[in-house]
Coordinates of C-alpha atoms in Angstrom, one line a residue:
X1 CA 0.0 0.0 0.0
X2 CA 0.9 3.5 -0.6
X3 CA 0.2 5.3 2.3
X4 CA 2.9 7.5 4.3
X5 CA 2.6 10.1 6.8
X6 CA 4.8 12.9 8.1
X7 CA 4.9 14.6 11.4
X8 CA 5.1 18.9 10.4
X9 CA 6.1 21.0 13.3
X10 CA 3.3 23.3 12.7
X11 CA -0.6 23.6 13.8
X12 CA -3.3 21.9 11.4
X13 CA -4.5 25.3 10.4
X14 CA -0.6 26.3 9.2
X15 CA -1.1 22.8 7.0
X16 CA -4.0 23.5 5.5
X17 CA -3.4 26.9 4.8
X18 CA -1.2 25.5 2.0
X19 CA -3.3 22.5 1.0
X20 CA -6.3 25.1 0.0
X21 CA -3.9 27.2 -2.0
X22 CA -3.4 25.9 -5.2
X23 CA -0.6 28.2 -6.3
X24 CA 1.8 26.8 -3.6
X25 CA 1.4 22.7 -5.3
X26 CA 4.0 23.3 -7.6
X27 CA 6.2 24.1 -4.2
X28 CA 5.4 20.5 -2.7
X29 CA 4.5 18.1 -5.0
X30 CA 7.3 16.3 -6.8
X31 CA 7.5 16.6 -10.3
X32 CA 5.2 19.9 -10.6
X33 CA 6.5 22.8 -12.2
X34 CA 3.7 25.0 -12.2
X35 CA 0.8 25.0 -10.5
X36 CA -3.1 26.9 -10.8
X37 CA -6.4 27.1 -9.5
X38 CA -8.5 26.3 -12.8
X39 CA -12.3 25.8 -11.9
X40 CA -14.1 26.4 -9.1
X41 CA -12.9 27.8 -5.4
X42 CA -10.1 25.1 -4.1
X43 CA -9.8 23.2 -2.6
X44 CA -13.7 22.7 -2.5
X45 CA -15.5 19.1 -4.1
X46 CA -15.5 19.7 -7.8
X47 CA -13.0 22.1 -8.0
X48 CA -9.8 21.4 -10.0
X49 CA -6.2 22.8 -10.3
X50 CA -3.8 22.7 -13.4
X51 CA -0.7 22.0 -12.9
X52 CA 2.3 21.5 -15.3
X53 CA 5.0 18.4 -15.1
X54 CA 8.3 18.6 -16.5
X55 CA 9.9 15.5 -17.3
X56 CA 13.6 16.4 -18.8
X57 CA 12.7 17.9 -22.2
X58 CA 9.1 16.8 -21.9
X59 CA 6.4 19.3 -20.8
X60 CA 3.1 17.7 -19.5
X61 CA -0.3 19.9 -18.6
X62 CA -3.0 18.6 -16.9
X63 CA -5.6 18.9 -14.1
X64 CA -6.5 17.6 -10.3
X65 CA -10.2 17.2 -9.0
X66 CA -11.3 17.9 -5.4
X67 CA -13.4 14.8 -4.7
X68 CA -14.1 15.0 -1.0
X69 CA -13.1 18.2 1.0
X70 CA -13.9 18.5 4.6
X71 CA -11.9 21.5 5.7
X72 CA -9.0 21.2 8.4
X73 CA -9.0 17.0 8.0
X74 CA -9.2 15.6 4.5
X75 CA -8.8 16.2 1.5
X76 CA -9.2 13.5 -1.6
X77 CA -8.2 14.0 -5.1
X78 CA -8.2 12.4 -8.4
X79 CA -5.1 13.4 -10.2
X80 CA -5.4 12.9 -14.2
X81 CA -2.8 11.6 -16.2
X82 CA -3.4 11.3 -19.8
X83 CA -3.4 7.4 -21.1
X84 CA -1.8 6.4 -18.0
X85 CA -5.3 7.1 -15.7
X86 CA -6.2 8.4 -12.5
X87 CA -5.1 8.3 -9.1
X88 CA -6.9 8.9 -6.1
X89 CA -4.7 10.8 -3.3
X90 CA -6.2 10.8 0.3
X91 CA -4.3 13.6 2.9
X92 CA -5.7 13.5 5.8
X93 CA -4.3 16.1 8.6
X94 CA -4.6 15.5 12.5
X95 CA -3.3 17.3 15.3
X96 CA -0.3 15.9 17.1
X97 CA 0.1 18.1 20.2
X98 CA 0.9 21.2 18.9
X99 CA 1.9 19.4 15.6
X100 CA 0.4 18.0 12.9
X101 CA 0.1 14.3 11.7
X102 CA -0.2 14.2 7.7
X103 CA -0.8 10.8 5.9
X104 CA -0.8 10.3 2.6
X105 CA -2.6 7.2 1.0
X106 CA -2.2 7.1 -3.4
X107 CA -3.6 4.4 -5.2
X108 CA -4.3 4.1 -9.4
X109 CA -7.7 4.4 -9.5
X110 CA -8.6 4.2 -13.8
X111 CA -6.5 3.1 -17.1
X112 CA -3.9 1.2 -17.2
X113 CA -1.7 1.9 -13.7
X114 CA -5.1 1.2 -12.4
X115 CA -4.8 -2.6 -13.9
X116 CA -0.9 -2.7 -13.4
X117 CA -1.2 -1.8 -9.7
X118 CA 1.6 -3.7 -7.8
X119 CA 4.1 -3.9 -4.7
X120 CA 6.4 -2.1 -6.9
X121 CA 4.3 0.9 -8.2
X122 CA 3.5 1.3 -4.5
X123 CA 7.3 1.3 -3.8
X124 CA 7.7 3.7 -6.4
X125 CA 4.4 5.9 -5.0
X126 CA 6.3 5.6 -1.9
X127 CA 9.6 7.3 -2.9
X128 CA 8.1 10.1 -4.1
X129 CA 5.8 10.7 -1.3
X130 CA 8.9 10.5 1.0
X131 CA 10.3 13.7 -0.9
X132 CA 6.5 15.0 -1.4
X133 CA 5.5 15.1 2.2
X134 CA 9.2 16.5 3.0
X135 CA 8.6 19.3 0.7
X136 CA 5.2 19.7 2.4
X137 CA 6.7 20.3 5.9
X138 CA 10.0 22.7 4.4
X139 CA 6.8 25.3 2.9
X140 CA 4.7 25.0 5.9
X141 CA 7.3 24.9 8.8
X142 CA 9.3 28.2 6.2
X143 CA 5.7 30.1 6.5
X144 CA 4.9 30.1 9.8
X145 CA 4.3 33.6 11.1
X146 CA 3.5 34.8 8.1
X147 CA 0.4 36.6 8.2
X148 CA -2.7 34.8 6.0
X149 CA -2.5 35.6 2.7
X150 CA 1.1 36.5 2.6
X151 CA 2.8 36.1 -1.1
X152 CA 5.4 33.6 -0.6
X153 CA 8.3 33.2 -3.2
X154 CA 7.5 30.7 -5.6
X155 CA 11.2 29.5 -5.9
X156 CA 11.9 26.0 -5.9
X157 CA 14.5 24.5 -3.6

């Protein structure tokens, strides 16, 4: 299974103060260069972000779904990419103290990583989560203090 968590030194508000900004993705997620809220309010259920992958010389645009958003503790979304499929990605973010306990839980969920699904696409899922929820903790644990609605750099580390 693909699921990993991460312990960020911050409160659950200071987390999902960059989960419902879609801007601050590209900052986070592995792989994202670029990242946009495209319909609807995010991170609310129906509402999508674009975000662009580059891959060496390949660029790669495409769009994530809110599915499920219940403000402060989950979040699920359905990540589209092209003729590989879907995948569903759970985040689910508890208080730990004063901290916060984020889990992440990615599984293929249509087309063909969806009917390929193994122990080593999960190891793989795993990796990159391990550098994902990293990231996640560097851009909420760099904002704290910062005031709501703040413009952070967009530089990538």
């Amino acid at each position: 299974m693909a699921i990993r968590h991460q312990l960020i030194r911050r409160p659950p508000a200071d987390v999902w103060a960059v989960l419902r900004d879609a801007d601050l993705y590209c900052r986070w997620v592995i792989g994202t260069h670029d990242s946009w809220e495209q319909e609807g309010s995010w991170p609310e259920e129906g509402a999508s972000l674009g975000f662009t992958l580059k891959l060496g010389p390949v660029t790669y645009r495409s769009r994530t779904i809110s599915r499920i958003h219940r403000p402060g503790e989950r979040l699920e979304l359905e990540s589209i990419a092209g003729r590989a499929g879907t995948a569903r990605i759970a985040i689910e973010v508890l208080p730990w103290g004063g901290d916060t306990l984020v889990t992440v839980d990615e599984h293929p969920l249509r087309g063909p990583t969806a009917r390929w699904h193994n122990t080593a696409l999960d190891a793989l899922i795993q990796l990159r989560h391990r550098g994902m929820l990293a990231r996640l903790a560097e851009v909420v644990e760099s904002r704290a203090g910062a005031p709501a609605g703040e413009d952070v750099s967009r530089a990538r580390s």
